Amino acid sequence: MATAAGNHAQNRPMSATEWTARQQLAACYRIFDHLGWSELIYNHITLRVPEEENAFLINPFGLLYSEVTASGLVKIDIDGHVLDGSAYPVNRAGFTQHSVFHRHVPDAHCIIHTHTTAGMAVSATREGLRPTNFYAAAFAGRIAYHDFEGVTIRPDEGERLIAHLGERRIMMLRNHGTLVMAKSLPEAFLTQWLLQRACEIQVATGSAGTPVEIPAEVIAVHQRDLSGVQLPAGPGVPDFEAMVRKIDRIDPSWRN
């Protein structure tokens, strides 16, 4: 397995919390690759560095998700300037979008943007995600929508992204893909997994027959009761840890 990102971060002082965050984020990139959610060298998962103001970790632009390691992640500030001396560039189009939310949404500690086939397909429909399956019902009333304006490199689009997001933390970027943000990486991971499943099943349902929407009163009960089936470790924590165990068995080099 390639480790093209090198070990530059291990050669400089850093807090234990930063190293933990690096390992968590590197694991997430490898998990996404394992699940088929990577997009060549594109798309991003960003994570705020604990106990530091306006410092974030992002994947090195040019590497596959399967090549990402903890030490190879790039540490940047809110404007995308490299803070850790990494020789790797940062994708301007990717971080322009992420920086808007990191800057204006205080609880957006982890942000995930993907171009999965199912997510892009649903984002390209007039109806968006509809409450026609178990997973989609959990997202009813929770998804914001933003119309496609081209590749995201213009700062002025940020105002519209924030306005359209409102109080929600999940967004369908129409004709483009999905965006998930959360207070922690495990929570963002689980939300992304559930959203991906909802989109996959919606796409499959469309080819199987006429979709049946779940009544609003049933959705309300469903959303109310979902919290009762979670383990107490925290949103997404057991799910993420289970996937870390899986990729560790495949290739633990992401820990370096």
Coordinates of N, CA and C in Angstrom, one line a residue:
M1 N 0.9 -1.2 0.0 CA 0.0 0.0 0.0 C 0.9 1.2 0.0
A2 N 0.6 2.2 -0.9 CA 1.4 3.4 -1.0 C 1.2 4.3 0.3
T3 N 2.3 4.9 0.6 CA 2.3 5.9 1.7 C 3.0 7.1 1.2
A4 N 2.5 7.6 0.1 CA 3.2 8.7 -0.6 C 3.3 10.0 0.2
A5 N 2.4 10.1 1.2 CA 2.4 11.4 1.9 C 3.6 11.6 2.8
G6 N 4.3 10.5 3.1 CA 5.5 10.7 3.9 C 5.1 10.8 5.4
N7 N 6.1 11.2 6.2 CA 5.9 11.3 7.6 C 6.3 12.6 8.1
H8 N 6.1 13.7 7.4 CA 6.6 15.0 7.8 C 6.0 15.5 9.1
A9 N 4.8 15.1 9.4 CA 4.1 15.6 10.7 C 4.8 15.0 11.9
Q10 N 5.3 13.8 11.8 CA 5.9 13.1 12.9 C 7.2 13.7 13.3
N11 N 7.8 14.5 12.4 CA 9.1 15.1 12.7 C 9.0 16.5 13.3
R12 N 7.8 16.9 13.8 CA 7.7 18.2 14.4 C 6.9 18.0 15.7
P13 N 7.1 18.9 16.6 CA 6.3 18.8 17.9 C 4.8 19.0 17.6
M14 N 3.9 18.2 18.3 CA 2.5 18.4 18.2 C 1.9 17.8 19.4
S15 N 0.7 18.3 19.7 CA 0.0 17.8 20.9 C -0.5 16.4 20.7
A16 N -0.8 15.7 21.8 CA -1.4 14.4 21.7 C -2.8 14.4 21.1
T17 N -3.5 15.5 21.3 CA -4.9 15.6 20.7 C -4.8 15.8 19.2
E18 N -3.8 16.5 18.7 CA -3.6 16.6 17.3 C -3.3 15.3 16.7
W19 N -2.4 14.5 17.3 CA -2.0 13.2 16.7 C -3.2 12.3 16.7
T20 N -4.0 12.3 17.8 CA -5.3 11.5 17.8 C -6.2 11.9 16.7
A21 N -6.4 13.2 16.5 CA -7.2 13.7 15.4 C -6.7 13.3 14.0
R22 N -5.4 13.3 13.9 CA -4.8 12.9 12.6 C -5.1 11.4 12.3
Q23 N -4.9 10.6 13.4 CA -5.2 9.2 13.2 C -6.6 8.9 12.9
Q24 N -7.5 9.6 13.6 CA -8.9 9.4 13.3 C -9.3 9.8 11.9
L25 N -8.8 11.0 11.4 CA -9.1 11.4 10.1 C -8.5 10.5 9.0
A26 N -7.3 10.1 9.2 CA -6.6 9.2 8.3 C -7.4 7.9 8.2
A27 N -7.9 7.4 9.3 CA -8.7 6.2 9.3 C -10.0 6.4 8.5
C28 N -10.6 7.6 8.6 CA -11.8 7.9 7.9 C -11.6 7.9 6.4
Y29 N -10.5 8.4 5.9 CA -10.2 8.4 4.5 C -10.0 7.0 4.0
R30 N -9.3 6.1 4.8 CA -9.2 4.7 4.4 C -10.5 4.0 4.4
I31 N -11.4 4.3 5.3 CA -12.7 3.7 5.4 C -13.5 4.1 4.2
F32 N -13.5 5.4 3.8 CA -14.2 5.8 2.6 C -13.7 5.1 1.4
D33 N -12.4 4.9 1.3 CA -11.9 4.2 0.1 C -12.4 2.8 0.1
H34 N -12.4 2.1 1.3 CA -12.8 0.8 1.4 C -14.3 0.6 1.0
L35 N -15.1 1.6 1.3 CA -16.5 1.6 1.0 C -16.8 2.1 -0.4
G36 N -15.8 2.5 -1.1 CA -16.0 3.0 -2.5 C -16.5 4.4 -2.6
W37 N -16.3 5.2 -1.6 CA -16.8 6.6 -1.6 C -15.7 7.6 -2.0
S38 N -14.6 7.1 -2.5 CA -13.5 8.0 -2.9 C -13.8 8.5 -4.3
E39 N -13.1 9.5 -4.7 CA -13.3 10.1 -6.1 C -12.0 10.5 -6.7
L40 N -11.2 9.4 -7.1 CA -9.8 9.7 -7.5 C -9.1 10.4 -6.5
I41 N -8.6 11.7 -6.8 CA -7.8 12.4 -5.8 C -8.7 13.6 -5.2
Y42 N -10.0 13.6 -5.5 CA -10.8 14.7 -5.2 C -11.7 14.4 -4.0
N43 N -12.5 15.5 -3.7 CA -13.4 15.5 -2.5 C -12.6 15.5 -1.2
H44 N -13.3 15.8 -0.1 CA -12.5 16.1 1.1 C -13.3 15.7 2.4
I45 N -12.6 15.3 3.4 CA -13.1 15.3 4.8 C -12.2 16.2 5.6
T46 N -12.7 17.2 6.2 CA -11.9 18.1 7.0 C -12.2 17.9 8.5
L47 N -11.3 18.2 9.3 CA -11.5 18.0 10.8 C -10.7 19.1 11.5
R48 N -11.4 19.8 12.4 CA -10.8 20.8 13.2 C -9.8 20.2 14.2
V49 N -8.7 20.9 14.4 CA -7.7 20.4 15.3 C -8.1 20.8 16.7
P50 N -8.3 19.8 17.7 CA -8.7 20.2 19.0 C -7.8 21.1 19.7
E51 N -8.4 22.0 20.5 CA -7.6 22.9 21.3 C -6.8 23.9 20.6
E52 N -7.0 24.1 19.3 CA -6.4 25.1 18.4 C -7.5 25.9 17.7
E53 N -7.3 27.2 17.6 CA -8.2 28.0 17.0 C -7.9 28.1 15.5
N54 N -8.9 27.8 14.7 CA -8.8 27.9 13.2 C -7.7 27.1 12.6
A55 N -7.5 25.9 13.1 CA -6.6 25.0 12.5 C -7.3 23.7 12.1
F56 N -7.1 23.2 10.9 CA -7.8 22.1 10.4 C -6.9 21.1 9.7
L57 N -7.4 19.9 9.6 CA -6.6 18.9 8.8 C -7.4 18.5 7.6
I58 N -6.7 18.3 6.5 CA -7.3 18.0 5.2 C -6.3 17.0 4.4
N59 N -6.9 16.3 3.5 CA -6.1 15.4 2.7 C -5.1 16.1 1.7
P60 N -3.9 15.6 1.5 CA -3.0 16.2 0.6 C -3.6 16.1 -0.8
F61 N -3.6 17.2 -1.6 CA -4.2 17.2 -2.9 C -3.2 16.5 -3.8
G62 N -3.7 15.4 -4.5 CA -2.8 14.7 -5.4 C -2.7 13.2 -5.0
L63 N -3.1 12.9 -3.7 CA -3.1 11.5 -3.2 C -4.5 10.9 -3.3
L64 N -4.4 9.6 -3.5 CA -5.6 8.7 -3.4 C -6.0 8.6 -1.9
Y65 N -7.2 8.3 -1.6 CA -7.6 8.1 -0.2 C -6.9 6.9 0.4
S66 N -6.5 6.0 -0.5 CA -5.8 4.8 0.0 C -4.4 5.1 0.4
E67 N -3.9 6.3 0.0 CA -2.5 6.7 0.3 C -2.4 7.6 1.5
V68 N -3.5 8.0 2.1 CA -3.5 9.0 3.2 C -3.0 8.3 4.4
T69 N -2.2 9.0 5.2 CA -1.7 8.6 6.5 C -1.9 9.7 7.5
A70 N -1.8 9.4 8.7 CA -2.0 10.4 9.8 C -0.9 11.5 9.7
S71 N 0.3 11.1 9.5 CA 1.4 12.1 9.4 C 1.4 12.9 8.1
G72 N 0.7 12.3 7.1 CA 0.7 13.0 5.8 C -0.4 14.0 5.6
L73 N -1.4 14.0 6.5 CA -2.4 15.0 6.4 C -1.9 16.4 6.5
V74 N -2.5 17.4 5.9 CA -2.0 18.7 5.8 C -2.8 19.6 6.9
K75 N -2.0 20.3 7.7 CA -2.6 21.2 8.7 C -2.7 22.6 8.1
I76 N -3.9 23.2 8.0 CA -4.1 24.5 7.4 C -4.9 25.4 8.3
D77 N -4.9 26.7 8.0 CA -5.7 27.6 8.8 C -7.0 27.9 8.1
I78 N -7.8 28.7 8.6 CA -9.2 28.9 8.0 C -9.2 29.4 6.6
D79 N -8.1 30.0 6.2 CA -8.0 30.5 4.8 C -7.2 29.5 3.9
G80 N -6.9 28.4 4.4 CA -6.2 27.4 3.6 C -4.7 27.5 3.5
H81 N -4.1 28.3 4.3 CA -2.6 28.4 4.4 C -2.1 27.2 5.1
V82 N -1.0 26.6 4.6 CA -0.4 25.5 5.2 C 0.3 25.9 6.5
L83 N 0.1 25.1 7.6 CA 0.7 25.5 8.9 C 1.8 24.5 9.3
D84 N 1.9 23.4 8.7 CA 2.8 22.3 9.2 C 4.0 22.1 8.2
G85 N 4.2 22.9 7.2 CA 5.3 22.8 6.3 C 5.1 21.7 5.3
S86 N 3.9 21.2 5.1 CA 3.7 20.2 4.1 C 4.1 20.6 2.7
A87 N 4.7 19.8 2.0 CA 5.0 20.1 0.6 C 3.8 19.9 -0.4
Y88 N 2.7 19.3 0.2 CA 1.6 19.0 -0.7 C 0.6 20.3 -0.7
P89 N 0.1 20.5 -1.9 CA -0.9 21.6 -2.0 C -2.3 21.2 -1.5
V90 N -3.1 22.2 -1.3 CA -4.5 22.0 -0.9 C -5.4 22.4 -2.0
N91 N -6.4 21.6 -2.3 CA -7.4 21.8 -3.4 C -8.2 23.1 -3.1
R92 N -8.0 24.1 -3.9 CA -8.7 25.4 -3.6 C -10.2 25.2 -3.7
A93 N -10.6 24.5 -4.7 CA -12.1 24.3 -4.8 C -12.7 23.6 -3.6
G94 N -12.0 22.6 -3.1 CA -12.5 21.9 -2.0 C -12.5 22.7 -0.7
F95 N -11.4 23.4 -0.4 CA -11.4 24.0 0.9 C -12.2 25.3 0.9
T96 N -12.4 26.0 -0.2 CA -13.2 27.2 -0.3 C -14.6 26.9 0.3
Q97 N -15.1 25.8 -0.1 CA -16.5 25.4 0.5 C -16.4 25.0 1.9
H98 N -15.4 24.2 2.3 CA -15.3 23.8 3.7 C -15.0 24.9 4.6
S99 N -14.2 25.9 4.2 CA -13.8 27.0 5.1 C -15.0 27.8 5.4
V100 N -15.9 28.0 4.5 CA -17.1 28.8 4.7 C -17.9 28.2 5.9
F101 N -18.1 26.9 5.9 CA -18.8 26.3 7.0 C -18.0 26.2 8.3
H102 N -16.7 25.9 8.2 CA -15.9 25.9 9.4 C -15.9 27.3 10.1
R103 N -15.9 28.3 9.2 CA -15.8 29.7 9.7 C -17.1 30.2 10.4
H104 N -18.3 29.8 9.8 CA -19.5 30.4 10.2 C -20.4 29.4 10.9
V105 N -20.1 28.2 11.0 CA -20.9 27.2 11.7 C -20.0 26.6 12.9
P106 N -20.2 27.2 14.1 CA -19.3 26.8 15.2 C -19.2 25.3 15.5
D107 N -20.3 24.6 15.3 CA -20.3 23.2 15.7 C -20.0 22.3 14.5
A108 N -19.5 22.8 13.4 CA -19.1 22.0 12.2 C -17.6 21.7 12.4
H109 N -17.3 20.8 13.3 CA -16.0 20.4 13.6 C -15.4 19.4 12.5
C110 N -16.3 18.6 11.9 CA -16.0 17.7 10.8 C -16.9 17.9 9.7
I111 N -16.4 18.0 8.5 CA -17.2 18.3 7.3 C -16.8 17.2 6.2
I112 N -17.8 16.6 5.6 CA -17.6 15.6 4.6 C -18.3 16.0 3.3
H113 N -17.6 16.0 2.2 CA -18.2 16.3 0.9 C -17.9 15.1 0.0
T114 N -18.9 14.5 -0.6 CA -18.6 13.4 -1.5 C -19.4 13.5 -2.9
H115 N -18.8 12.8 -3.8 CA -19.4 12.7 -5.2 C -19.8 11.2 -5.4
T116 N -20.4 10.5 -4.5 CA -20.8 9.2 -4.7 C -21.9 9.1 -5.8
T117 N -22.0 8.0 -6.5 CA -23.0 7.9 -7.6 C -24.4 8.1 -7.1
A118 N -24.7 7.5 -6.0 CA -26.1 7.6 -5.5 C -26.4 9.0 -5.0
G119 N -25.4 9.6 -4.3 CA -25.6 10.9 -3.7 C -25.8 12.0 -4.8
M120 N -24.9 11.8 -5.9 CA -25.0 12.8 -7.0 C -26.3 12.6 -7.8
A121 N -26.7 11.3 -7.9 CA -28.0 11.0 -8.6 C -29.2 11.7 -7.9
V122 N -29.3 11.5 -6.6 CA -30.4 12.1 -5.9 C -30.3 13.6 -5.9
S123 N -29.1 14.1 -5.8 CA -28.9 15.6 -5.8 C -29.3 16.2 -7.1
A124 N -29.3 15.4 -8.2 CA -29.6 15.9 -9.5 C -31.1 15.8 -9.9
T125 N -31.9 15.3 -8.9 CA -33.4 15.2 -9.2 C -34.1 16.4 -8.6
R126 N -35.2 16.7 -9.2 CA -36.0 17.8 -8.8 C -36.6 17.6 -7.3
E127 N -36.9 16.3 -7.0 CA -37.5 16.0 -5.8 C -36.5 15.9 -4.6
G128 N -35.2 15.7 -4.9 CA -34.2 15.5 -3.9 C -34.5 14.2 -3.1
L129 N -34.1 14.1 -1.9 CA -34.3 12.9 -1.1 C -35.7 12.8 -0.6
R130 N -36.4 11.8 -0.9 CA -37.8 11.6 -0.5 C -37.9 10.6 0.6
P131 N -38.9 10.7 1.5 CA -39.0 9.7 2.6 C -39.7 8.4 2.2
T132 N -39.0 7.6 1.4 CA -39.6 6.4 0.9 C -38.9 5.1 1.4
N133 N -38.0 5.3 2.3 CA -37.3 4.1 2.9 C -36.9 4.4 4.4
F134 N -36.6 3.4 5.1 CA -36.2 3.4 6.5 C -35.2 4.5 6.8
Y135 N -34.1 4.6 6.0 CA -33.0 5.5 6.2 C -33.5 7.0 5.8
A136 N -34.1 7.1 4.7 CA -34.5 8.4 4.2 C -35.5 9.1 5.2
A137 N -36.3 8.3 5.9 CA -37.3 8.8 6.8 C -36.6 9.6 8.0
A138 N -35.4 9.2 8.3 CA -34.6 9.8 9.4 C -34.2 11.2 9.0
F139 N -34.1 11.5 7.7 CA -33.6 12.8 7.2 C -34.7 13.8 6.8
A140 N -36.0 13.4 6.9 CA -37.1 14.3 6.5 C -37.0 15.5 7.4
G141 N -37.0 16.7 6.7 CA -36.9 18.0 7.4 C -35.6 18.4 7.9
R142 N -34.5 17.6 7.6 CA -33.2 17.8 8.1 C -32.2 18.2 7.0
I143 N -32.7 18.2 5.7 CA -31.7 18.5 4.6 C -32.0 19.8 4.0
A144 N -30.9 20.6 3.8 CA -30.9 21.8 3.1 C -30.5 21.6 1.6
Y145 N -30.9 22.5 0.7 CA -30.6 22.4 -0.7 C -29.9 23.7 -1.2
H146 N -28.9 23.5 -2.1 CA -28.2 24.7 -2.7 C -28.0 24.4 -4.1
D147 N -28.5 25.3 -5.0 CA -28.4 25.2 -6.4 C -26.9 25.2 -6.9
F148 N -26.6 24.5 -8.0 CA -25.3 24.4 -8.5 C -24.9 25.8 -9.2
E149 N -23.7 26.2 -8.8 CA -23.2 27.5 -9.4 C -21.9 27.3 -10.1
G150 N -21.5 26.0 -10.4 CA -20.2 25.8 -11.0 C -19.2 25.4 -9.9
V151 N -18.0 25.1 -10.3 CA -16.9 24.7 -9.3 C -16.8 25.8 -8.2
T152 N -16.7 25.3 -7.0 CA -16.8 26.3 -5.8 C -15.4 26.9 -5.5
I153 N -15.1 28.0 -6.2 CA -13.9 28.7 -5.9 C -14.1 30.2 -5.7
R154 N -15.4 30.6 -5.8 CA -15.7 32.1 -5.6 C -16.2 32.3 -4.2
P155 N -15.5 33.2 -3.4 CA -15.9 33.4 -2.0 C -17.4 33.9 -1.9
D156 N -17.9 34.6 -2.9 CA -19.2 35.2 -2.8 C -20.3 34.1 -2.7
E157 N -20.0 32.9 -3.2 CA -21.0 31.8 -3.1 C -21.2 31.4 -1.6
G158 N -20.2 31.7 -0.8 CA -20.3 31.3 0.6 C -21.5 31.9 1.3
E159 N -21.8 33.1 1.0 CA -23.0 33.7 1.7 C -24.3 32.9 1.4
R160 N -24.4 32.5 0.1 CA -25.6 31.7 -0.2 C -25.6 30.3 0.4
L161 N -24.4 29.7 0.4 CA -24.3 28.4 1.1 C -24.8 28.5 2.5
I162 N -24.3 29.5 3.3 CA -24.7 29.6 4.7 C -26.1 30.0 4.8
A163 N -26.7 30.8 3.9 CA -28.1 31.2 4.0 C -29.0 30.0 3.7
H164 N -28.6 29.1 2.8 CA -29.4 28.0 2.4 C -29.2 26.9 3.5
L165 N -28.1 26.8 4.2 CA -27.9 25.8 5.2 C -28.8 26.1 6.4
G166 N -28.9 27.3 6.8 CA -29.8 27.7 8.0 C -29.3 26.9 9.2
E167 N -30.3 26.3 9.9 CA -30.0 25.5 11.1 C -29.7 24.0 10.8
R168 N -29.8 23.6 9.6 CA -29.5 22.2 9.3 C -28.0 22.0 9.1
R169 N -27.7 20.7 9.1 CA -26.3 20.3 9.1 C -26.0 19.3 8.0
I170 N -27.0 19.1 7.1 CA -26.8 18.2 5.9 C -27.3 19.0 4.7
M171 N -26.6 18.9 3.6 CA -27.0 19.7 2.5 C -26.8 18.8 1.2
M172 N -27.8 19.0 0.3 CA -27.7 18.4 -1.0 C -27.3 19.6 -1.9
L173 N -26.1 19.4 -2.5 CA -25.6 20.4 -3.5 C -26.2 19.9 -4.8
R174 N -27.2 20.6 -5.3 CA -27.9 20.1 -6.5 C -26.9 20.0 -7.7
N175 N -27.1 18.8 -8.3 CA -26.3 18.5 -9.5 C -24.8 18.2 -9.2
H176 N -24.5 18.1 -7.9 CA -23.1 18.1 -7.5 C -22.8 17.0 -6.5
G177 N -23.6 16.8 -5.4 CA -23.2 15.8 -4.4 C -23.8 16.1 -3.1
T178 N -23.2 15.6 -2.0 CA -23.7 15.7 -0.7 C -22.7 16.4 0.2
L179 N -23.2 17.0 1.3 CA -22.4 17.7 2.3 C -22.9 17.4 3.7
V180 N -22.1 16.9 4.5 CA -22.5 16.5 5.9 C -21.5 17.2 6.9
M181 N -22.0 17.7 7.9 CA -21.2 18.3 9.0 C -21.7 17.9 10.3
A182 N -20.8 17.8 11.3 CA -21.2 17.4 12.6 C -20.2 17.8 13.7
K183 N -20.5 17.6 15.0 CA -19.7 18.0 16.1 C -18.5 17.1 16.2
S184 N -18.5 15.9 15.7 CA -17.4 15.0 15.8 C -17.3 14.2 14.5
L185 N -16.1 13.6 14.3 CA -15.9 12.8 13.1 C -16.8 11.6 13.1
P186 N -16.9 10.8 14.2 CA -17.7 9.6 14.2 C -19.2 10.0 13.8
E187 N -19.7 11.1 14.4 CA -21.1 11.4 14.1 C -21.2 11.8 12.6
A188 N -20.3 12.5 12.1 CA -20.3 12.9 10.6 C -20.3 11.6 9.8
F189 N -19.4 10.7 10.2 CA -19.3 9.4 9.4 C -20.6 8.6 9.4
L190 N -21.2 8.5 10.6 CA -22.5 7.7 10.6 C -23.6 8.4 9.8
T191 N -23.6 9.8 9.9 CA -24.6 10.5 9.1 C -24.4 10.3 7.6
Q192 N -23.1 10.3 7.2 CA -22.8 10.1 5.8 C -23.2 8.7 5.4
W193 N -22.9 7.7 6.2 CA -23.3 6.3 5.9 C -24.8 6.2 5.8
L194 N -25.6 6.7 6.7 CA -27.0 6.7 6.6 C -27.6 7.4 5.4
L195 N -27.0 8.5 5.1 CA -27.4 9.3 3.9 C -27.1 8.5 2.6
Q196 N -25.9 8.0 2.6 CA -25.6 7.2 1.4 C -26.5 6.0 1.2
R197 N -26.9 5.3 2.3 CA -27.8 4.2 2.2 C -29.2 4.7 1.7
A198 N -29.6 5.8 2.2 CA -30.9 6.4 1.8 C -30.9 6.7 0.3
C199 N -29.8 7.2 -0.2 CA -29.7 7.6 -1.6 C -29.7 6.3 -2.5
E200 N -28.9 5.4 -2.0 CA -28.8 4.1 -2.8 C -30.1 3.4 -3.0
I201 N -30.8 3.4 -1.8 CA -32.1 2.7 -1.9 C -33.2 3.5 -2.7
Q202 N -33.1 4.8 -2.6 CA -34.0 5.6 -3.4 C -33.8 5.4 -4.9
V203 N -32.5 5.3 -5.3 CA -32.2 5.1 -6.7 C -32.7 3.7 -7.1
A204 N -32.5 2.7 -6.3 CA -32.9 1.3 -6.6 C -34.4 1.3 -6.6
T205 N -35.1 2.0 -5.8 CA -36.6 2.0 -5.7 C -37.2 2.5 -7.0
G206 N -36.5 3.5 -7.5 CA -37.0 4.1 -8.8 C -37.0 3.2 -9.9
S207 N -36.1 2.2 -9.9 CA -36.0 1.2 -11.0 C -36.9 0.0 -10.7
A208 N -37.4 -0.1 -9.5 CA -38.2 -1.3 -9.1 C -39.7 -1.0 -9.3
G209 N -40.1 0.2 -9.2 CA -41.6 0.5 -9.3 C -41.9 1.9 -8.8
T210 N -43.1 2.1 -8.4 CA -43.6 3.4 -8.0 C -43.3 3.6 -6.5
P211 N -42.4 4.5 -6.1 CA -42.1 4.7 -4.7 C -43.3 5.1 -3.8
V212 N -43.3 4.6 -2.6 CA -44.4 4.9 -1.7 C -43.8 5.7 -0.6
E213 N -44.3 6.9 -0.4 CA -43.8 7.8 0.7 C -44.4 7.5 2.0
I214 N -43.5 7.5 3.0 CA -44.0 7.2 4.4 C -44.8 8.4 5.0
P215 N -45.9 8.2 5.6 CA -46.7 9.3 6.1 C -46.0 10.1 7.2
A216 N -46.3 11.4 7.2 CA -45.6 12.3 8.1 C -45.7 11.9 9.6
E217 N -46.9 11.3 10.0 CA -47.0 10.9 11.4 C -46.1 9.7 11.7
V218 N -45.9 8.9 10.8 CA -45.0 7.7 11.0 C -43.5 8.2 11.0
I219 N -43.2 9.2 10.2 CA -41.8 9.7 10.2 C -41.6 10.4 11.6
A220 N -42.5 11.1 12.1 CA -42.3 11.7 13.4 C -42.0 10.7 14.5
V221 N -42.7 9.6 14.5 CA -42.5 8.5 15.5 C -41.1 7.9 15.2
H222 N -40.8 7.6 14.0 CA -39.6 7.0 13.6 C -38.4 7.9 14.1
Q223 N -38.4 9.2 13.8 CA -37.3 10.0 14.3 C -37.3 10.1 15.8
R224 N -38.4 10.1 16.4 CA -38.4 10.2 17.9 C -37.8 9.0 18.5
D225 N -38.0 7.8 17.9 CA -37.5 6.6 18.5 C -36.1 6.1 18.2
L226 N -35.6 6.8 17.1 CA -34.2 6.4 16.7 C -33.2 6.5 17.8
S227 N -33.2 7.5 18.6 CA -32.2 7.7 19.6 C -32.2 6.5 20.6
G228 N -33.3 5.8 20.7 CA -33.5 4.7 21.7 C -32.7 3.4 21.3
V229 N -32.2 3.4 20.0 CA -31.5 2.2 19.6 C -30.0 2.4 19.4
Q230 N -29.5 3.5 20.0 CA -28.1 3.8 19.9 C -27.4 3.4 21.1
L231 N -26.1 2.9 20.9 CA -25.3 2.6 22.1 C -24.9 3.9 22.8
P232 N -24.5 3.9 24.1 CA -24.3 5.1 24.8 C -22.9 5.7 24.6
A233 N -22.1 5.2 23.7 CA -20.7 5.7 23.6 C -20.8 7.1 22.9
G234 N -21.8 7.4 22.2 CA -21.9 8.7 21.5 C -22.3 8.5 20.0
P235 N -22.9 9.5 19.3 CA -23.3 9.3 18.0 C -22.2 8.8 17.0
G236 N -22.4 7.7 16.5 CA -21.4 7.2 15.5 C -20.2 6.5 16.0
V237 N -19.9 6.6 17.3 CA -18.7 6.1 17.9 C -18.5 4.6 17.7
P238 N -19.5 3.8 18.1 CA -19.4 2.3 17.9 C -19.2 1.9 16.4
D239 N -20.0 2.6 15.5 CA -20.0 2.3 14.1 C -18.6 2.6 13.5
F240 N -18.0 3.8 13.9 CA -16.7 4.2 13.4 C -15.6 3.3 13.9
E241 N -15.7 2.9 15.2 CA -14.7 2.0 15.7 C -14.7 0.6 15.1
A242 N -15.9 0.2 14.7 CA -16.1 -1.1 14.0 C -15.4 -1.1 12.7
M243 N -15.5 0.1 11.9 CA -14.9 0.2 10.6 C -13.4 0.4 10.8
V244 N -12.9 1.0 11.8 CA -11.5 1.1 12.1 C -10.9 -0.3 12.3
R245 N -11.6 -1.1 13.0 CA -11.1 -2.5 13.2 C -11.0 -3.2 11.8
K246 N -11.9 -3.0 11.0 CA -11.9 -3.6 9.7 C -10.7 -3.2 8.8
I247 N -10.5 -1.9 8.7 CA -9.4 -1.4 7.9 C -8.1 -1.8 8.5
D248 N -8.0 -1.9 9.8 CA -6.8 -2.3 10.5 C -6.4 -3.7 10.1
R249 N -7.4 -4.5 9.9 CA -7.1 -5.9 9.5 C -6.6 -6.0 8.0
I250 N -7.1 -5.0 7.2 CA -6.7 -4.9 5.8 C -5.3 -4.3 5.6
D251 N -5.1 -3.1 6.3 CA -3.8 -2.4 6.1 C -3.7 -1.3 7.2
P252 N -2.9 -1.5 8.2 CA -2.8 -0.5 9.3 C -1.9 0.7 9.0
S253 N -1.4 0.8 7.8 CA -0.4 1.8 7.5 C -0.9 3.3 7.6
W254 N -2.2 3.4 7.7 CA -2.8 4.8 7.8 C -2.4 5.4 9.2
R255 N -2.0 4.5 10.1 CA -1.7 5.0 11.5 C -0.3 5.8 11.5
N256 N 0.5 5.6 10.5 CA 1.8 6.2 10.5 C 1.8 7.7 10.3

